[in-house]
mmCIF file of C-alpha atoms in Angstrom:
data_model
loop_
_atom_site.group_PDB
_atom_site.id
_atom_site.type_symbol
_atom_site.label_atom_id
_atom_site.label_comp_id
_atom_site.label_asym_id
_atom_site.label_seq_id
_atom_site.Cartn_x
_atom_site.Cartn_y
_atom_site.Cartn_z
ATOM 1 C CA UNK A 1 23.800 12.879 -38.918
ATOM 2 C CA UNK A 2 22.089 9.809 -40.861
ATOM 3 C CA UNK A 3 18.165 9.215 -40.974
ATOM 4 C CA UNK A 4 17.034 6.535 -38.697
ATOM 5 C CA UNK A 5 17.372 3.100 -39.889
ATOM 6 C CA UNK A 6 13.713 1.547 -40.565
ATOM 7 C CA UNK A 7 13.210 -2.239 -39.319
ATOM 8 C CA UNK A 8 11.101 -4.291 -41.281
ATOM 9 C CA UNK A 9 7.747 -6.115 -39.826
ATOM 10 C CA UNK A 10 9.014 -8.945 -40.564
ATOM 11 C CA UNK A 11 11.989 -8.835 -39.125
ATOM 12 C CA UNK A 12 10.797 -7.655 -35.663
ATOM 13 C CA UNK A 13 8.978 -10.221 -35.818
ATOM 14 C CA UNK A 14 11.699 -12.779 -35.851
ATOM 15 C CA UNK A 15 13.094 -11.325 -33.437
ATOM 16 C CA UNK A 16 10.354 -11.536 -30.908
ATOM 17 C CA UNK A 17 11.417 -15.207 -31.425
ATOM 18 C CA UNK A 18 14.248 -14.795 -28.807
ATOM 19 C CA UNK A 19 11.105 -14.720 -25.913
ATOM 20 C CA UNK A 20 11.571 -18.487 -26.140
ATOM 21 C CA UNK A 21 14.950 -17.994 -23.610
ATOM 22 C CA UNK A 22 12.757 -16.027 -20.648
ATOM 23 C CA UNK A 23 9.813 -19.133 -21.471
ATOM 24 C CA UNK A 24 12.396 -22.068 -21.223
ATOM 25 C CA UNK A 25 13.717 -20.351 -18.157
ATOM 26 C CA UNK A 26 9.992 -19.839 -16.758
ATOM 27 C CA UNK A 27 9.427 -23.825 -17.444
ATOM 28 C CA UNK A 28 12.906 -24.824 -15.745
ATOM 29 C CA UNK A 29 12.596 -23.145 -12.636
ATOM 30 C CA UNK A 30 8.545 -23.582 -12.490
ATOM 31 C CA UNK A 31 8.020 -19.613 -12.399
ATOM 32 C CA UNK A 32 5.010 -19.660 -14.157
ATOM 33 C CA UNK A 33 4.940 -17.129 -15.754
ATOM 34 C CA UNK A 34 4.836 -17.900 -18.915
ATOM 35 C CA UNK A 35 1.288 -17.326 -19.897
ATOM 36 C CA UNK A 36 1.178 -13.776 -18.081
ATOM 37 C CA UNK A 37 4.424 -13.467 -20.554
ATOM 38 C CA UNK A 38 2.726 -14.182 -23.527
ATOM 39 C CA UNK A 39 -0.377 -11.839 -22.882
ATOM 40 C CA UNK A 40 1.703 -9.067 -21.740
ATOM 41 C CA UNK A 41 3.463 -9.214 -25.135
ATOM 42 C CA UNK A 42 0.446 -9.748 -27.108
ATOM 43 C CA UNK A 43 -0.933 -6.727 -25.501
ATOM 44 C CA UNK A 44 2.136 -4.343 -25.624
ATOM 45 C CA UNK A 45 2.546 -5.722 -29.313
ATOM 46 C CA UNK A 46 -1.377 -4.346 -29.945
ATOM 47 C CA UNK A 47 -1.006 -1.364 -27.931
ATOM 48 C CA UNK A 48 2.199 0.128 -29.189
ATOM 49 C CA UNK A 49 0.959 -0.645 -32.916
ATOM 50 C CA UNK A 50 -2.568 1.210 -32.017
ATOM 51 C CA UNK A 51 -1.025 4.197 -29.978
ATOM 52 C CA UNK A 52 1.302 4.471 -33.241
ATOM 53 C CA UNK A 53 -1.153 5.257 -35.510
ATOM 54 C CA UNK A 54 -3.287 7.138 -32.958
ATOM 55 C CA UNK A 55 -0.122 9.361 -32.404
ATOM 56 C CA UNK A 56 0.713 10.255 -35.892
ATOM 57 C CA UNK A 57 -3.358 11.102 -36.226
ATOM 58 C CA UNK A 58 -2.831 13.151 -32.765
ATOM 59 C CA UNK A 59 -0.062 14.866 -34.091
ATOM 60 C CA UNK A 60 -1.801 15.968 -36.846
ATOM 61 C CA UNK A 61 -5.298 17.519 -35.430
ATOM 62 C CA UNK A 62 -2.768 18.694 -31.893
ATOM 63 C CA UNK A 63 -5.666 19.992 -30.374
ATOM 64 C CA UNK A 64 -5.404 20.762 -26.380
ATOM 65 C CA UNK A 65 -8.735 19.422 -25.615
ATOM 66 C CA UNK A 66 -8.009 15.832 -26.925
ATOM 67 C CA UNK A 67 -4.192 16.599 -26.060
ATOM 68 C CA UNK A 68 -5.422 16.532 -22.312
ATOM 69 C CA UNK A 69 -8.220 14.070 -22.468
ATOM 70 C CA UNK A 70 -5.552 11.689 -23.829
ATOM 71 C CA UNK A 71 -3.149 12.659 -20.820
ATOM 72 C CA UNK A 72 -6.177 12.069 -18.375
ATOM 73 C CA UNK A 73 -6.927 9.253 -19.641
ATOM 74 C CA UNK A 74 -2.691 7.924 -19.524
ATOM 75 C CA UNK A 75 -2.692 9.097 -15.761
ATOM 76 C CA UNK A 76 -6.360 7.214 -15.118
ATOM 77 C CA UNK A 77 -4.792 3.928 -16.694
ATOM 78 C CA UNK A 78 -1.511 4.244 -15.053
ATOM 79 C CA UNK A 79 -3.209 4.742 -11.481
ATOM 80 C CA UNK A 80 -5.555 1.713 -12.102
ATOM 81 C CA UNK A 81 -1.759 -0.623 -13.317
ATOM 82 C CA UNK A 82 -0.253 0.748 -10.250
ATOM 83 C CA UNK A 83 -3.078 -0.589 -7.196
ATOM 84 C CA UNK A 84 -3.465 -3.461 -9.519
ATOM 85 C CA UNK A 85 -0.054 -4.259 -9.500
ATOM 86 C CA UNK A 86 -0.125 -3.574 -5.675
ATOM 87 C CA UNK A 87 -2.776 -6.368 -4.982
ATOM 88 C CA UNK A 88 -4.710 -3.446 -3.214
ATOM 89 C CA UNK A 89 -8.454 -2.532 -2.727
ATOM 90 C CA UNK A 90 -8.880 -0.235 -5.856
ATOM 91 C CA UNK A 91 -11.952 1.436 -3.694
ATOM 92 C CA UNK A 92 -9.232 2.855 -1.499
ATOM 93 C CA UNK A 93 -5.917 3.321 -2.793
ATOM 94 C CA UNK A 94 -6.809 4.641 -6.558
ATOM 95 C CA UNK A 95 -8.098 7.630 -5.727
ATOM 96 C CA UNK A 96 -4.353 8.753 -3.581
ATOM 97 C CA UNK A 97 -2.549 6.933 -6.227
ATOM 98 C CA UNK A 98 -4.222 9.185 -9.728
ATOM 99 C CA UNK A 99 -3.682 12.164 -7.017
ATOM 100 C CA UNK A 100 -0.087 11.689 -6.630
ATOM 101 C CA UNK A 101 0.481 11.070 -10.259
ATOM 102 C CA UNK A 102 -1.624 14.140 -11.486
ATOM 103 C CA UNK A 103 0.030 16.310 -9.161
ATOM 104 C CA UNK A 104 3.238 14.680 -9.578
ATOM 105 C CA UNK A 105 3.512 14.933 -13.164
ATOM 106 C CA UNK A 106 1.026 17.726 -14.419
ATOM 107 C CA UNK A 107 3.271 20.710 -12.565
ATOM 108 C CA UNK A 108 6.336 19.423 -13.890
ATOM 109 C CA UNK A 109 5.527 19.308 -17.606
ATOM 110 C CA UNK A 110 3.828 22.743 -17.645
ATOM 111 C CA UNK A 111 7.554 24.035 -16.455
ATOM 112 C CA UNK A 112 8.617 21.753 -18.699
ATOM 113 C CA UNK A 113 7.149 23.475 -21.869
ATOM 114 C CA UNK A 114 6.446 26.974 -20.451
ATOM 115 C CA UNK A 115 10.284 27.671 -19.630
ATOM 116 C CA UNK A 116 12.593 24.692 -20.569
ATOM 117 C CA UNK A 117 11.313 23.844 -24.517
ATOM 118 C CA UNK A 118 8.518 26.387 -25.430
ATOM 119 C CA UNK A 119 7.305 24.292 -28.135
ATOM 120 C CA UNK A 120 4.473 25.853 -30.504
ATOM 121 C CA UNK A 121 1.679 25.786 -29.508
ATOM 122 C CA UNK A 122 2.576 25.034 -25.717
ATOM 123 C CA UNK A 123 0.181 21.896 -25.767
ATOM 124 C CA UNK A 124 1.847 20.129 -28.616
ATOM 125 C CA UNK A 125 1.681 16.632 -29.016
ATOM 126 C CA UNK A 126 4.891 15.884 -30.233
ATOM 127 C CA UNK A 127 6.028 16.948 -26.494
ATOM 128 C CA UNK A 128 3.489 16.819 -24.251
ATOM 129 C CA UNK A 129 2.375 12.963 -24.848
ATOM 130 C CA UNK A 130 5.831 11.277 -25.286
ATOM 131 C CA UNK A 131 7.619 13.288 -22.376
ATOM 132 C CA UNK A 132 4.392 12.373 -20.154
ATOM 133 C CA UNK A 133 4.360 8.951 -20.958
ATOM 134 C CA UNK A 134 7.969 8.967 -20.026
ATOM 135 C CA UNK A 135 7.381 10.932 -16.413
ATOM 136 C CA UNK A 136 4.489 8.512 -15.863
ATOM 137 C CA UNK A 137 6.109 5.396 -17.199
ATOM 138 C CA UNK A 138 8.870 5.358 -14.839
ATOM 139 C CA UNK A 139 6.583 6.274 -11.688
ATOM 140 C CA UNK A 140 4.553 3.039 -11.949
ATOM 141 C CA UNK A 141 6.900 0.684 -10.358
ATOM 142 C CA UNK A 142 8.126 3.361 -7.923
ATOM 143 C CA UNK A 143 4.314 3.670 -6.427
ATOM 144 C CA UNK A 144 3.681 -0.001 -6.868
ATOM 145 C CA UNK A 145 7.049 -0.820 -4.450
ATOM 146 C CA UNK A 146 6.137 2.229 -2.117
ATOM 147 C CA UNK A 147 2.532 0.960 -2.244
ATOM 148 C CA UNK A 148 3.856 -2.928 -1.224
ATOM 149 C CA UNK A 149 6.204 -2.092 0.945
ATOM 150 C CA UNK A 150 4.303 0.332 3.388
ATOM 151 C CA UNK A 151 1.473 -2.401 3.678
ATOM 152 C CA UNK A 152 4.206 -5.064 4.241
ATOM 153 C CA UNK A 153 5.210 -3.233 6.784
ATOM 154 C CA UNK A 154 2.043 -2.162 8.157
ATOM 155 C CA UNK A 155 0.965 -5.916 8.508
ATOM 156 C CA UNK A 156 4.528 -7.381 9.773
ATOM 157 C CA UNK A 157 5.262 -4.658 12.150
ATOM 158 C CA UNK A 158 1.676 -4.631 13.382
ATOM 159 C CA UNK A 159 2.301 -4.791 17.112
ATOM 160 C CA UNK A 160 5.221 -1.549 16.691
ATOM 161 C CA UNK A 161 2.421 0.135 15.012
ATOM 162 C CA UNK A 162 -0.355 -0.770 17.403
ATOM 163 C CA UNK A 163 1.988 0.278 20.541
ATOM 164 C CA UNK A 164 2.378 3.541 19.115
ATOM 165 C CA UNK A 165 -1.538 4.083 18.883
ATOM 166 C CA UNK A 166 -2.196 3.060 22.043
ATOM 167 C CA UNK A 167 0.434 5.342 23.758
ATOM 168 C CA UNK A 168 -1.592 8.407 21.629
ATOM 169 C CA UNK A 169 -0.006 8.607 18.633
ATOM 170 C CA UNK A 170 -2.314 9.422 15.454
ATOM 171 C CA UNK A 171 -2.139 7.094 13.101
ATOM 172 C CA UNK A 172 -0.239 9.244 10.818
ATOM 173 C CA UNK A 173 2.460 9.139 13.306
ATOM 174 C CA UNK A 174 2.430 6.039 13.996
ATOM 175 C CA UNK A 175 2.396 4.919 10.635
ATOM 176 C CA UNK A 176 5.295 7.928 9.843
ATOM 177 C CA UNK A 177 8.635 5.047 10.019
ATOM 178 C CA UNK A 178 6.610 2.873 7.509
ATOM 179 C CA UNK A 179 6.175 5.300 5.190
ATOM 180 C CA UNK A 180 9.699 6.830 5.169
ATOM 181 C CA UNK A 181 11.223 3.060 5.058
ATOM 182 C CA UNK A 182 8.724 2.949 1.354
ATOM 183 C CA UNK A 183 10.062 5.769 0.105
ATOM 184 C CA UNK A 184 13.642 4.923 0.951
ATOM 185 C CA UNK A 185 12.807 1.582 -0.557
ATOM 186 C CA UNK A 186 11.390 2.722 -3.663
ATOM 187 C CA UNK A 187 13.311 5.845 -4.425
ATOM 188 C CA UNK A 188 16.693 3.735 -4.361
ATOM 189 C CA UNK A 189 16.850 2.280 -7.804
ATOM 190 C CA UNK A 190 16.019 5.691 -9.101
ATOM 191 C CA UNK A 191 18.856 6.802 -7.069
ATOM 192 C CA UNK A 192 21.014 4.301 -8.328
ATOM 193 C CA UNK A 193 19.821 4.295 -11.575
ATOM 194 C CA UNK A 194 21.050 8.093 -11.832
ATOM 195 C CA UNK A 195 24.498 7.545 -10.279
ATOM 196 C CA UNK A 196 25.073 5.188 -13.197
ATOM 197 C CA UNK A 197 23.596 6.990 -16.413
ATOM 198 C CA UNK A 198 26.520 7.820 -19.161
ATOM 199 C CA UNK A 199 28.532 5.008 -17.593
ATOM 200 C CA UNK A 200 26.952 1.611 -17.043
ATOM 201 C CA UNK A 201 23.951 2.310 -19.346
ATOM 202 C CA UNK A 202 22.851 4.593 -22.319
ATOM 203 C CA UNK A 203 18.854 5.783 -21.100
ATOM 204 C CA UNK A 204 16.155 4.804 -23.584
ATOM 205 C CA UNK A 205 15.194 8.441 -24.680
ATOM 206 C CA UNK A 206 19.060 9.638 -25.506
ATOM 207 C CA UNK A 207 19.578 6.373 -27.117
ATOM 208 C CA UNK A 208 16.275 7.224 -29.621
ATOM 209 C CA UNK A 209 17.356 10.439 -30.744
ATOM 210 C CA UNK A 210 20.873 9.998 -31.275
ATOM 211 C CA UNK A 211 19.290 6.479 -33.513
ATOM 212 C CA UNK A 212 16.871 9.276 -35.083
ATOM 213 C CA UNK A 213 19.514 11.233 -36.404
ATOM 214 C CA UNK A 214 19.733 13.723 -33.673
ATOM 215 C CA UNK A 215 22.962 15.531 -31.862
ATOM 216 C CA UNK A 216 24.381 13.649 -29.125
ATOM 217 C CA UNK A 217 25.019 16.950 -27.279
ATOM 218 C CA UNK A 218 21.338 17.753 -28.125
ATOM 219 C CA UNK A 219 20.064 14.230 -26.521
ATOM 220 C CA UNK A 220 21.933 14.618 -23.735
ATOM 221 C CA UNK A 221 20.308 17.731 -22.789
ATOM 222 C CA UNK A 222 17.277 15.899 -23.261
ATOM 223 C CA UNK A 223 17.568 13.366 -20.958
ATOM 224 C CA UNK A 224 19.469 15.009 -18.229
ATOM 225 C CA UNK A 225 16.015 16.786 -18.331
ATOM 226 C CA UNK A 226 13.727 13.742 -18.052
ATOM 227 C CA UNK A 227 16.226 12.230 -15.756
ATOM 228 C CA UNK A 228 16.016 15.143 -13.387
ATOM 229 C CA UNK A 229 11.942 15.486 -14.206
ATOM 230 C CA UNK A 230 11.615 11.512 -13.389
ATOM 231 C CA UNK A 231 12.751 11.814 -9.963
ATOM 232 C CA UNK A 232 11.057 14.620 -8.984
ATOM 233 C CA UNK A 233 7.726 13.324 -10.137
ATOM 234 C CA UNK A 234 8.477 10.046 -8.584
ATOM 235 C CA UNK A 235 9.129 11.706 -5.275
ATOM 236 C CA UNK A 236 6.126 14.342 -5.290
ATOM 237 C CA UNK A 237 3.915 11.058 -6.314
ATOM 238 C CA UNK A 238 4.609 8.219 -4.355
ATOM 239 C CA UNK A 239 5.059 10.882 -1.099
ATOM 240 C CA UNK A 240 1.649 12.133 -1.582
ATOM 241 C CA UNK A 241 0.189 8.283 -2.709
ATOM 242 C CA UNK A 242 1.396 7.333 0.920
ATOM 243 C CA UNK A 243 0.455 10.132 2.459
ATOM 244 C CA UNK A 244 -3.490 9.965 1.318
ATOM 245 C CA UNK A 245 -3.432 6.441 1.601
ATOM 246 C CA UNK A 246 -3.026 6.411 5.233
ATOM 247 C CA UNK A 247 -5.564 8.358 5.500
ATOM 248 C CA UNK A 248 -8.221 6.735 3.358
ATOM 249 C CA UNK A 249 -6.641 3.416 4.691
ATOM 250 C CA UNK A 250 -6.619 3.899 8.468
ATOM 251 C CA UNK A 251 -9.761 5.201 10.716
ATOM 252 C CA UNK A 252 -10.197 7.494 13.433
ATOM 253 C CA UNK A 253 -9.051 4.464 16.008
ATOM 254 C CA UNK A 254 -5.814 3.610 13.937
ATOM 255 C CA UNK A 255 -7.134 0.653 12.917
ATOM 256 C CA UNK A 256 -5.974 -0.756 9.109
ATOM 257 C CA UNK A 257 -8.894 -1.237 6.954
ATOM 258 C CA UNK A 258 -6.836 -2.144 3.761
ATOM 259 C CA UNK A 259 -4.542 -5.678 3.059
ATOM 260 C CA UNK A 260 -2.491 -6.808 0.549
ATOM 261 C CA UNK A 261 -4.098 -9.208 -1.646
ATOM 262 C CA UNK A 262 -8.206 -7.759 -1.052
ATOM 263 C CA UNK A 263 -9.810 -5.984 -3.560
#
């Protein structure tokens, strides 16, 4: 197989000059979103360069204590995007949302180097940060639809929920339809997402290592692991981010003490 291609800086660069398409289509249709557009790239542009460098430094040292301060610190970030995203009160909801992603994703890449790649050391970088980022990465907009979705519903279907309370139910089963109609709702494009892998689209991880010289065989190992991993971690976290955040979110009485849009 043939080393990866390098792409110049200043190439990339030109390239980022096809943006102008999504910005002319932002000012036609008045989306307005073109100034959100511009930061977010700005800040992915800054971030991706400074997590580069950081990386190759972390690589180097691959020490487990800054290994897992760095992957606290990923799951503390991602949990904060997530009930900012949301439009939720952070006092409530980020707390159930860095549970479900710690306990989501923490379990799964300890089986993930203990019995599936047994890199050396167990903690190394060059696994344990890019696979995490990926698990974690692809749970964000699974918990922020769950998240939006179960308050919807919470706030449309108020008098369904209410009628249930005051016939007896607790408020976890009252609130129980809600949150299986969010986890339908935001495990589906994983579902479908999976049903099309290999046909309709080449996933982002296989595509880099066959581009980095690698096996395709080899890749595809690869990411029918992540795949696999991503759904599972999705599941674990968004069903335990609803589950706690009925119960941070509702009192004793059943009454709702979180809205979309407060914070």
């Amino acid at each position: 197989m043939s080393s990866v291609v390098d792409i110049h800086w200043v190439i990339l660069a030109l390239f980022f000059s096809t943006l102008t398409a999504p910005l002319a289509l932002s000012r036609y249709y008045r989306l307005k979103i073109e100034k959100e557009l511009i930061i977010s790239v700005l800040r992915m542009t800054l971030q991706l360069i400074l997590v580069g460098a950081y990386l190759e430094y972390l690589l180097k040292i691959n020490n487990l204590f800054i290994n897992m301060a760095w992957l606290t610190a990923m799951i503390l970030i991602g949990a904060s995007s997530i009930v900012s995203k949301a439009k939720l009160p952070k006092s409530k909801i980020l707390l159930p949302v860095t549970t479900g992603l710690f306990f989501g994703l923490l379990p799964l890449i300890a089986l993930i180097c203990l019995l599936i790649i047994k890199p050396t050391p167990l903690y190394n970088a060059q696994y344990l940060i890019p696979l995490s980022g990926m698990l974690l990465g692809n749970s964000l907009s699974g918990n922020i639809v769950a998240l939006q979705n179960l308050f919807t519903s919470l706030e449309q279907r108020k008098d369904e929920y209410e009628a249930a309370i005051s016939l007896g139910a607790s408020p976890q089963y009252a609130s129980l339809p809600f949150v299986r109609e969010a986890l339908q709702k935001s495990l589906a494009p994983s579902l479908a997402s999976m049903s099309t892998t290999g046909l309709v689209t080449l996933p982002g991880m296989m595509t880099g290592q066959i581009l980095s010289g690698s096996s395709p065989l080899i890749a595809i190992k690869y990411q029918l692991m992540i795949m696999v991993a991503i759904f599972v971690m999705l599941s674990i976290s968004i069903a335990i981010t609803l589950s706690l955040s009925i119960r941070n979110c509702i009192n004793s009485n059943g009454l709702v003490m979180a809205r979309m849009g407060n914070k």
